[in-house]
mmCIF file of C-alpha atoms in Angstrom:
data_model
loop_
_atom_site.group_PDB
_atom_site.id
_atom_site.type_symbol
_atom_site.label_atom_id
_atom_site.label_comp_id
_atom_site.label_asym_id
_atom_site.label_seq_id
_atom_site.Cartn_x
_atom_site.Cartn_y
_atom_site.Cartn_z
ATOM 1 C CA MET A 3 0.000 0.000 0.000
ATOM 2 C CA LYS A 4 2.814 2.391 0.980
ATOM 3 C CA LYS A 5 4.686 1.547 -2.243
ATOM 4 C CA SER A 6 1.562 2.305 -4.290
ATOM 5 C CA LEU A 7 1.121 5.677 -2.613
ATOM 6 C CA LEU A 8 4.774 6.521 -3.190
ATOM 7 C CA LYS A 9 4.461 5.597 -6.872
ATOM 8 C CA MET A 10 1.369 7.807 -7.219
ATOM 9 C CA LEU A 11 3.154 10.725 -5.538
ATOM 10 C CA PHE A 12 6.206 10.272 -7.748
ATOM 11 C CA ALA A 13 4.031 10.145 -10.872
ATOM 12 C CA ALA A 14 2.176 13.317 -9.896
ATOM 13 C CA THR A 15 5.464 15.099 -9.240
ATOM 14 C CA ALA A 16 6.894 13.920 -12.555
ATOM 15 C CA ILE A 17 3.845 15.175 -14.452
ATOM 16 C CA ALA A 18 4.169 18.599 -12.837
ATOM 17 C CA TRP A 19 7.689 18.892 -14.253
ATOM 18 C CA ILE A 20 6.742 17.954 -17.811
ATOM 19 C CA PRO A 21 7.533 20.970 -20.050
ATOM 20 C CA GLY A 22 4.361 22.757 -21.055
ATOM 21 C CA PHE A 23 2.281 21.194 -18.275
ATOM 22 C CA ALA A 24 0.572 23.731 -16.044
ATOM 23 C CA ALA A 25 -2.001 23.534 -13.318
ATOM 24 C CA ALA A 26 -5.417 24.946 -14.116
ATOM 25 C CA ALA A 27 -5.396 28.749 -13.972
ATOM 26 C CA ASP A 28 -7.480 30.547 -11.365
ATOM 27 C CA LYS A 29 -10.612 31.981 -12.932
ATOM 28 C CA VAL A 30 -10.946 35.711 -12.259
ATOM 29 C CA VAL A 31 -13.638 38.146 -13.375
ATOM 30 C CA MET A 32 -12.591 41.782 -13.401
ATOM 31 C CA ALA A 33 -15.018 44.587 -14.259
ATOM 32 C CA THR A 34 -14.514 48.169 -15.373
ATOM 33 C CA ASN A 35 -16.784 51.089 -14.577
ATOM 34 C CA TRP A 36 -17.251 52.394 -18.116
ATOM 35 C CA LEU A 37 -16.859 51.594 -21.802
ATOM 36 C CA ALA A 38 -13.456 50.273 -22.862
ATOM 37 C CA GLN A 39 -10.914 53.049 -23.480
ATOM 38 C CA GLY A 40 -7.260 53.907 -23.111
ATOM 39 C CA GLY A 41 -7.724 54.554 -19.394
ATOM 40 C CA HIS A 42 -8.363 50.823 -19.002
ATOM 41 C CA GLY A 43 -5.327 49.883 -21.039
ATOM 42 C CA GLY A 44 -3.248 48.156 -18.379
ATOM 43 C CA PHE A 45 -5.933 45.550 -17.790
ATOM 44 C CA TYR A 46 -6.442 44.857 -21.477
ATOM 45 C CA GLN A 47 -2.681 44.738 -22.031
ATOM 46 C CA ALA A 48 -2.147 42.158 -19.294
ATOM 47 C CA GLN A 49 -4.920 40.043 -20.787
ATOM 48 C CA ALA A 50 -3.881 40.425 -24.422
ATOM 49 C CA ASP A 51 -0.140 39.845 -24.039
ATOM 50 C CA GLY A 52 -0.470 36.816 -21.764
ATOM 51 C CA THR A 53 0.718 38.431 -18.527
ATOM 52 C CA TYR A 54 -2.315 37.273 -16.571
ATOM 53 C CA GLU A 55 -1.831 33.782 -17.970
ATOM 54 C CA ARG A 56 1.803 33.747 -16.865
ATOM 55 C CA TYR A 57 0.619 34.542 -13.358
ATOM 56 C CA GLY A 58 -1.737 31.564 -13.400
ATOM 57 C CA LEU A 59 -4.860 33.642 -13.984
ATOM 58 C CA ASP A 60 -7.684 33.165 -16.471
ATOM 59 C CA VAL A 61 -9.127 36.687 -16.534
ATOM 60 C CA ASP A 62 -12.389 37.851 -18.077
ATOM 61 C CA ILE A 63 -12.806 41.629 -18.397
ATOM 62 C CA MET A 64 -16.417 42.725 -18.020
ATOM 63 C CA MET A 65 -16.986 46.158 -19.530
ATOM 64 C CA GLY A 66 -19.081 48.759 -17.737
ATOM 65 C CA GLY A 67 -21.121 51.485 -19.374
ATOM 66 C CA PRO A 68 -24.302 53.538 -19.199
ATOM 67 C CA GLN A 69 -26.481 50.421 -19.160
ATOM 68 C CA MET A 70 -24.202 48.276 -16.976
ATOM 69 C CA ASN A 71 -23.607 49.064 -13.307
ATOM 70 C CA ASN A 72 -20.923 46.612 -12.241
ATOM 71 C CA ARG A 73 -20.483 47.990 -8.710
ATOM 72 C CA PRO A 74 -23.122 45.830 -6.918
ATOM 73 C CA MET A 75 -21.669 42.711 -8.534
ATOM 74 C CA LEU A 76 -18.483 42.853 -6.435
ATOM 75 C CA PRO A 77 -19.997 42.406 -2.954
ATOM 76 C CA ALA A 78 -22.454 39.914 -4.473
ATOM 77 C CA GLY A 79 -19.483 37.737 -5.512
ATOM 78 C CA ARG A 80 -20.264 37.816 -9.237
ATOM 79 C CA ILE A 81 -16.986 39.592 -9.984
ATOM 80 C CA ASP A 82 -13.658 39.443 -8.139
ATOM 81 C CA PHE A 83 -12.106 42.837 -8.897
ATOM 82 C CA LEU A 84 -13.627 46.184 -9.858
ATOM 83 C CA MET A 85 -11.953 49.186 -11.452
ATOM 84 C CA THR A 86 -13.530 52.181 -9.719
ATOM 85 C CA GLY A 87 -13.502 55.921 -10.174
ATOM 86 C CA ASN A 88 -12.157 57.526 -7.007
ATOM 87 C CA LEU A 89 -11.987 57.148 -3.241
ATOM 88 C CA LEU A 90 -15.385 58.719 -2.561
ATOM 89 C CA LEU A 91 -17.047 55.588 -3.906
ATOM 90 C CA SER A 92 -14.956 53.469 -1.555
ATOM 91 C CA PHE A 93 -15.805 55.705 1.394
ATOM 92 C CA ASP A 94 -19.458 55.231 0.521
ATOM 93 C CA ASN A 95 -19.065 51.443 0.505
ATOM 94 C CA VAL A 96 -17.561 51.463 3.984
ATOM 95 C CA ARG A 97 -20.197 53.866 5.238
ATOM 96 C CA ASN A 98 -22.833 51.398 4.051
ATOM 97 C CA ASP A 99 -21.072 48.337 5.527
ATOM 98 C CA ILE A 100 -20.237 46.885 2.101
ATOM 99 C CA PRO A 101 -17.173 44.647 2.645
ATOM 100 C CA THR A 102 -14.980 45.866 -0.225
ATOM 101 C CA VAL A 103 -11.464 47.291 -0.042
ATOM 102 C CA VAL A 104 -9.092 49.216 -2.321
ATOM 103 C CA VAL A 105 -5.906 47.261 -3.064
ATOM 104 C CA ALA A 106 -4.222 49.473 -5.695
ATOM 105 C CA ALA A 107 -4.492 52.939 -7.230
ATOM 106 C CA PHE A 108 -3.454 53.003 -10.871
ATOM 107 C CA PHE A 109 -3.942 56.764 -11.416
ATOM 108 C CA GLN A 110 -2.019 59.027 -9.065
ATOM 109 C CA LYS A 111 -4.203 61.920 -10.230
ATOM 110 C CA ASP A 112 -7.936 62.028 -10.823
ATOM 111 C CA PRO A 113 -8.490 63.049 -14.492
ATOM 112 C CA GLN A 114 -11.604 65.024 -13.498
ATOM 113 C CA ALA A 115 -11.213 68.562 -14.838
ATOM 114 C CA LEU A 116 -12.896 71.851 -15.664
ATOM 115 C CA LEU A 117 -12.892 73.000 -19.278
ATOM 116 C CA ALA A 118 -12.915 76.617 -20.406
ATOM 117 C CA HIS A 119 -12.543 78.282 -23.780
ATOM 118 C CA ARG A 120 -8.982 79.423 -24.266
ATOM 119 C CA GLY A 121 -8.294 83.020 -23.249
ATOM 120 C CA VAL A 122 -11.720 83.782 -21.781
ATOM 121 C CA TYR A 123 -10.693 83.673 -18.108
ATOM 122 C CA GLU A 124 -7.418 84.841 -16.611
ATOM 123 C CA GLY A 125 -5.825 83.532 -13.457
ATOM 124 C CA GLY A 126 -5.923 79.813 -14.171
ATOM 125 C CA PHE A 127 -8.255 77.618 -12.131
ATOM 126 C CA ALA A 128 -9.107 80.450 -9.730
ATOM 127 C CA GLY A 129 -10.307 82.595 -12.615
ATOM 128 C CA LEU A 130 -12.997 80.059 -13.519
ATOM 129 C CA ALA A 131 -14.884 81.065 -10.372
ATOM 130 C CA GLN A 132 -15.902 84.209 -12.317
ATOM 131 C CA ALA A 133 -17.794 82.260 -14.986
ATOM 132 C CA PRO A 134 -21.542 82.990 -15.075
ATOM 133 C CA THR A 135 -22.343 79.323 -15.758
ATOM 134 C CA VAL A 136 -20.574 76.136 -14.664
ATOM 135 C CA LEU A 137 -21.998 72.825 -15.895
ATOM 136 C CA ILE A 138 -21.638 70.051 -13.308
ATOM 137 C CA SER A 139 -23.222 66.593 -13.258
ATOM 138 C CA LYS A 140 -25.519 65.492 -10.442
ATOM 139 C CA ASP A 141 -22.792 63.302 -8.937
ATOM 140 C CA GLY A 142 -20.314 66.149 -9.205
ATOM 141 C CA GLN A 143 -22.680 68.511 -7.444
ATOM 142 C CA PHE A 144 -22.587 66.301 -4.361
ATOM 143 C CA SER A 145 -18.839 65.746 -4.473
ATOM 144 C CA PHE A 146 -16.162 67.955 -6.000
ATOM 145 C CA TRP A 147 -18.493 70.937 -6.455
ATOM 146 C CA ARG A 148 -18.807 71.236 -2.663
ATOM 147 C CA TRP A 149 -15.018 71.336 -2.462
ATOM 148 C CA MET A 150 -14.896 73.949 -5.234
ATOM 149 C CA VAL A 151 -17.356 76.139 -3.325
ATOM 150 C CA ALA A 152 -15.672 75.676 0.051
ATOM 151 C CA GLU A 153 -12.069 76.105 -1.060
ATOM 152 C CA HIS A 154 -12.020 77.914 -4.418
ATOM 153 C CA GLY A 155 -14.753 80.551 -4.309
ATOM 154 C CA PHE A 156 -17.273 79.016 -6.711
ATOM 155 C CA ARG A 157 -20.918 79.893 -6.000
ATOM 156 C CA ASP A 158 -24.077 77.808 -6.184
ATOM 157 C CA GLU A 159 -25.762 80.438 -8.373
ATOM 158 C CA GLN A 160 -23.288 79.542 -11.143
ATOM 159 C CA LEU A 161 -24.319 75.901 -11.105
ATOM 160 C CA ARG A 162 -26.249 74.311 -13.961
ATOM 161 C CA PRO A 163 -26.696 70.589 -14.734
ATOM 162 C CA TYR A 164 -24.256 68.934 -17.101
ATOM 163 C CA GLY A 165 -25.939 66.640 -19.616
ATOM 164 C CA TYR A 166 -22.799 64.780 -20.757
ATOM 165 C CA ASN A 167 -22.574 66.485 -24.120
ATOM 166 C CA LEU A 168 -20.661 69.517 -25.366
ATOM 167 C CA ALA A 169 -23.509 71.371 -27.065
ATOM 168 C CA GLN A 170 -23.975 74.145 -24.488
ATOM 169 C CA PHE A 171 -20.261 74.588 -23.962
ATOM 170 C CA LEU A 172 -19.550 74.881 -27.680
ATOM 171 C CA SER A 173 -22.351 77.380 -28.229
ATOM 172 C CA ASP A 174 -21.308 79.821 -25.497
ATOM 173 C CA THR A 175 -17.658 80.653 -24.826
ATOM 174 C CA SER A 176 -18.456 82.020 -21.346
ATOM 175 C CA ILE A 177 -19.527 78.577 -20.098
ATOM 176 C CA VAL A 178 -17.227 76.379 -18.018
ATOM 177 C CA GLN A 179 -17.989 72.691 -17.688
ATOM 178 C CA GLN A 180 -16.671 69.540 -16.075
ATOM 179 C CA GLY A 181 -14.953 66.935 -18.183
ATOM 180 C CA TYR A 182 -12.691 63.930 -18.082
ATOM 181 C CA ALA A 183 -9.317 65.329 -19.056
ATOM 182 C CA THR A 184 -8.589 62.549 -21.559
ATOM 183 C CA ALA A 185 -11.965 62.711 -23.284
ATOM 184 C CA GLU A 186 -13.965 65.962 -23.475
ATOM 185 C CA PRO A 187 -10.989 68.216 -24.356
ATOM 186 C CA LEU A 188 -10.285 65.960 -27.336
ATOM 187 C CA TYR A 189 -13.934 65.992 -28.419
ATOM 188 C CA ALA A 190 -14.048 69.778 -28.113
ATOM 189 C CA ALA A 191 -10.896 70.133 -30.194
ATOM 190 C CA ALA A 192 -12.381 67.855 -32.840
ATOM 191 C CA ALA A 193 -15.375 70.214 -32.952
ATOM 192 C CA GLY A 194 -13.063 73.174 -33.579
ATOM 193 C CA ALA A 195 -12.939 74.672 -30.090
ATOM 194 C CA GLU A 196 -9.716 75.762 -28.405
ATOM 195 C CA VAL A 197 -9.969 74.795 -24.758
ATOM 196 C CA GLU A 198 -8.005 74.999 -21.546
ATOM 197 C CA THR A 199 -8.045 71.931 -19.294
ATOM 198 C CA HIS A 200 -7.718 72.483 -15.555
ATOM 199 C CA LEU A 201 -7.188 69.292 -13.567
ATOM 200 C CA LEU A 202 -8.900 69.364 -10.185
ATOM 201 C CA ALA A 203 -5.964 67.257 -8.956
ATOM 202 C CA ASP A 204 -3.540 70.091 -9.689
ATOM 203 C CA ASN A 205 -5.602 72.355 -7.446
ATOM 204 C CA GLY A 206 -5.947 70.237 -4.337
ATOM 205 C CA TRP A 207 -8.439 67.492 -5.226
ATOM 206 C CA SER A 208 -6.194 64.765 -3.854
ATOM 207 C CA THR A 209 -8.095 61.536 -4.451
ATOM 208 C CA TYR A 210 -6.555 58.601 -6.251
ATOM 209 C CA SER A 211 -8.400 57.419 -9.342
ATOM 210 C CA THR A 212 -8.867 54.195 -11.285
ATOM 211 C CA THR A 213 -8.553 52.359 -8.009
ATOM 212 C CA LEU A 214 -8.887 48.590 -7.816
ATOM 213 C CA GLU A 215 -11.344 47.104 -5.344
ATOM 214 C CA THR A 216 -11.889 43.562 -4.214
ATOM 215 C CA ARG A 217 -13.702 41.953 -1.284
ATOM 216 C CA TRP A 218 -12.199 41.696 2.195
ATOM 217 C CA ASP A 219 -12.854 37.953 2.201
ATOM 218 C CA LEU A 220 -10.626 37.500 -0.868
ATOM 219 C CA VAL A 221 -7.850 39.530 0.779
ATOM 220 C CA ARG A 222 -8.153 37.405 3.899
ATOM 221 C CA ASP A 223 -8.613 33.974 2.355
ATOM 222 C CA ASN A 224 -6.610 34.199 -0.884
ATOM 223 C CA PRO A 225 -4.004 36.976 -0.652
ATOM 224 C CA ASP A 226 -1.791 35.129 -3.141
ATOM 225 C CA LEU A 227 -4.422 35.485 -5.870
ATOM 226 C CA VAL A 228 -4.875 39.182 -5.061
ATOM 227 C CA GLN A 229 -1.115 39.740 -5.216
ATOM 228 C CA ARG A 230 -0.796 37.906 -8.529
ATOM 229 C CA PHE A 231 -3.623 39.929 -10.062
ATOM 230 C CA VAL A 232 -2.195 43.225 -8.816
ATOM 231 C CA ASN A 233 1.346 42.380 -9.968
ATOM 232 C CA ALA A 234 0.180 41.238 -13.400
ATOM 233 C CA THR A 235 -1.929 44.377 -13.836
ATOM 234 C CA ILE A 236 0.987 46.599 -12.824
ATOM 235 C CA GLU A 237 3.091 44.916 -15.499
ATOM 236 C CA GLY A 238 0.236 45.412 -17.925
ATOM 237 C CA TRP A 239 0.282 49.143 -17.279
ATOM 238 C CA TYR A 240 4.034 49.438 -17.778
ATOM 239 C CA ASN A 241 3.887 47.492 -21.028
ATOM 240 C CA PHE A 242 0.884 49.508 -22.195
ATOM 241 C CA ILE A 243 2.449 52.879 -21.458
ATOM 242 C CA TYR A 244 5.981 52.181 -22.628
ATOM 243 C CA GLY A 245 5.743 49.120 -24.872
ATOM 244 C CA ASP A 246 3.764 47.771 -27.813
ATOM 245 C CA ARG A 247 0.056 48.525 -27.318
ATOM 246 C CA THR A 248 -1.149 46.865 -30.505
ATOM 247 C CA ALA A 249 -2.797 43.819 -28.910
ATOM 248 C CA ALA A 250 -4.365 45.864 -26.117
ATOM 249 C CA TYR A 251 -5.746 48.387 -28.616
ATOM 250 C CA ALA A 252 -7.322 45.535 -30.568
ATOM 251 C CA ALA A 253 -8.950 44.156 -27.421
ATOM 252 C CA ILE A 254 -10.256 47.583 -26.405
ATOM 253 C CA MET A 255 -11.705 48.220 -29.860
ATOM 254 C CA ALA A 256 -13.307 44.763 -29.882
ATOM 255 C CA HIS A 257 -15.156 45.657 -26.676
ATOM 256 C CA ASN A 258 -15.899 49.231 -27.734
ATOM 257 C CA PRO A 259 -16.081 49.681 -31.529
ATOM 258 C CA GLU A 260 -16.350 53.471 -31.130
ATOM 259 C CA MET A 261 -12.676 53.521 -30.216
ATOM 260 C CA THR A 262 -10.044 53.888 -32.952
ATOM 261 C CA VAL A 263 -6.264 53.777 -32.928
ATOM 262 C CA GLU A 264 -6.223 57.547 -33.460
ATOM 263 C CA LYS A 265 -8.563 58.160 -30.489
ATOM 264 C CA LEU A 266 -6.583 55.854 -28.248
ATOM 265 C CA ASP A 267 -3.276 57.457 -29.216
ATOM 266 C CA ALA A 268 -4.701 60.914 -28.502
ATOM 267 C CA GLU A 269 -5.997 59.738 -25.129
ATOM 268 C CA MET A 270 -2.630 58.289 -24.158
ATOM 269 C CA ASP A 271 -0.893 61.502 -25.212
ATOM 270 C CA GLN A 272 -3.192 63.352 -22.790
ATOM 271 C CA PHE A 273 -2.335 60.971 -19.961
ATOM 272 C CA ALA A 274 1.360 61.617 -20.521
ATOM 273 C CA ARG A 275 0.995 65.380 -20.948
ATOM 274 C CA LEU A 276 -1.111 65.804 -17.802
ATOM 275 C CA GLY A 277 0.942 63.399 -15.682
ATOM 276 C CA ILE A 278 -1.806 61.052 -14.533
ATOM 277 C CA ILE A 279 -0.333 57.565 -14.083
ATOM 278 C CA ASP A 280 3.425 57.177 -13.689
ATOM 279 C CA VAL A 281 4.023 60.145 -11.407
ATOM 280 C CA GLY A 282 4.276 60.846 -7.685
ATOM 281 C CA GLY A 283 4.343 57.715 -5.558
ATOM 282 C CA ALA A 284 4.393 55.508 -8.646
ATOM 283 C CA GLU A 285 7.882 56.722 -9.570
ATOM 284 C CA THR A 286 9.433 54.867 -6.638
ATOM 285 C CA GLY A 287 6.694 52.504 -5.445
ATOM 286 C CA GLY A 288 5.619 51.359 -8.881
ATOM 287 C CA ILE A 289 2.388 51.955 -10.775
ATOM 288 C CA GLY A 290 -0.523 51.205 -8.477
ATOM 289 C CA ALA A 291 1.246 52.757 -5.475
ATOM 290 C CA MET A 292 -0.969 54.043 -2.711
ATOM 291 C CA SER A 293 -0.295 55.952 0.518
ATOM 292 C CA LEU A 294 -2.721 55.354 3.380
ATOM 293 C CA ALA A 295 -1.749 58.773 4.727
ATOM 294 C CA ARG A 296 -2.973 60.307 1.480
ATOM 295 C CA VAL A 297 -6.194 58.284 1.695
ATOM 296 C CA LYS A 298 -6.733 59.796 5.146
ATOM 297 C CA ALA A 299 -5.890 63.293 3.901
ATOM 298 C CA PHE A 300 -8.495 63.049 1.163
ATOM 299 C CA HIS A 301 -11.018 61.723 3.678
ATOM 300 C CA ASP A 302 -10.304 64.753 5.873
ATOM 301 C CA LEU A 303 -10.766 67.041 2.858
ATOM 302 C CA ALA A 304 -14.118 65.403 2.121
ATOM 303 C CA VAL A 305 -15.216 65.901 5.722
ATOM 304 C CA SER A 306 -14.041 69.513 5.968
ATOM 305 C CA THR A 307 -15.851 70.490 2.768
ATOM 306 C CA GLY A 308 -19.112 68.773 3.698
ATOM 307 C CA ILE A 309 -18.963 65.921 1.189
ATOM 308 C CA ILE A 310 -19.151 63.252 3.917
ATOM 309 C CA GLU A 311 -19.945 63.414 7.615
ATOM 310 C CA ALA A 312 -17.257 63.168 10.271
ATOM 311 C CA GLY A 313 -17.157 59.710 11.823
ATOM 312 C CA ALA A 314 -19.178 58.091 9.039
ATOM 313 C CA VAL A 315 -16.253 56.166 7.554
ATOM 314 C CA ASP A 316 -13.948 53.684 9.297
ATOM 315 C CA LEU A 317 -10.733 54.407 7.410
ATOM 316 C CA SER A 318 -9.204 51.070 8.420
ATOM 317 C CA LYS A 319 -11.738 49.391 6.134
ATOM 318 C CA VAL A 320 -11.231 51.584 3.055
ATOM 319 C CA ALA A 321 -7.859 50.459 1.695
ATOM 320 C CA THR A 322 -4.845 48.254 2.288
ATOM 321 C CA ASP A 323 -1.324 48.844 0.982
ATOM 322 C CA GLU A 324 -0.385 45.182 1.463
ATOM 323 C CA PHE A 325 -0.153 44.545 -2.287
ATOM 324 C CA VAL A 326 1.528 47.710 -3.617
ATOM 325 C CA ASN A 327 4.422 50.124 -2.978
ATOM 326 C CA LYS A 328 6.993 47.380 -3.666
ATOM 327 C CA GLY A 329 8.551 48.812 -6.807
ATOM 328 C CA HIS A 330 7.081 46.017 -8.865
ATOM 329 C CA GLY A 331 7.436 46.637 -12.594
ATOM 330 C CA LEU A 332 10.133 49.286 -12.369
ATOM 331 C CA ASP A 333 12.510 46.871 -14.061
ATOM 332 C CA ILE A 334 10.094 46.646 -16.999
ATOM 333 C CA LYS A 335 10.011 50.417 -17.304
ATOM 334 C CA LYS A 336 13.799 50.576 -17.228
ATOM 335 C CA LYS A 337 14.087 47.944 -19.919
ATOM 336 C CA LEU A 338 11.490 49.559 -22.184
ATOM 337 C CA THR A 339 12.715 53.130 -21.764
ATOM 338 C CA GLY A 340 16.419 52.394 -21.568
ATOM 339 C CA GLY A 341 16.695 54.499 -18.438
#
């Protein structure tokens, strides 16, 4: 009996060492919060170039969009990772006892911005407070607008609803509107308008963006899987930013046919010009880097400006830096950039 068991163990070990043999990959479902675009490129790159596969992961990317709210699917266990917008959404989860946690922050700056017609207002961001009309979405009115009023002199009488199109802005050069810095400025330019883009992040709006959430139970019970997914995605971002994006572009366009190579190139140029991804903490900690002190600082900003109530959020449940800040991927950047 003992000899039989030893033979079985030896056979299993021998099979594991056969070239090309691999154990079954862990199935992972990752979801985005909007239609596929360049801002999701690191995920698509890691899938398209086989990085996830090399980390023993079989990853499906589930695209978000106007008709697809992927957020409730994470706590329900239907997805394993969710690409989110900014930390306010994570604060809200904790406030509502939803057991999710941020494990990486792929954008060091939030691309949320204000757009103005070039030359209309002097004084940079501060000058926009003189605009008679500022178009802000409903979500924005309950978040960054409150900060703009409290800290930058904007007034509620300026406020008008933003309908997610450029028609009003293009028809009246006195109007200022919100926009995603890698999208609306490009659309406005295509329509013939010369615009100035003012990142909220460059004026004190200190949230991380394109954060990655998972469930606390996955962090507790399978930290190895979380680490592999984070590491593979970090590598995906480095290869997407500095390497060959061809396969990732194809995957993005397959999910979202409205995207083109020209649009994606223009978007990535904006990311580089505005310094969104590989800046700040990412320069030493690696893409995805996240400071818990900065998470707290943004929480304090949100409290002081009336966005959230003091004591409503247990910060220990918002984020963990267990999986980032290790310099992972910096060797890839060095190899691809030669520096």
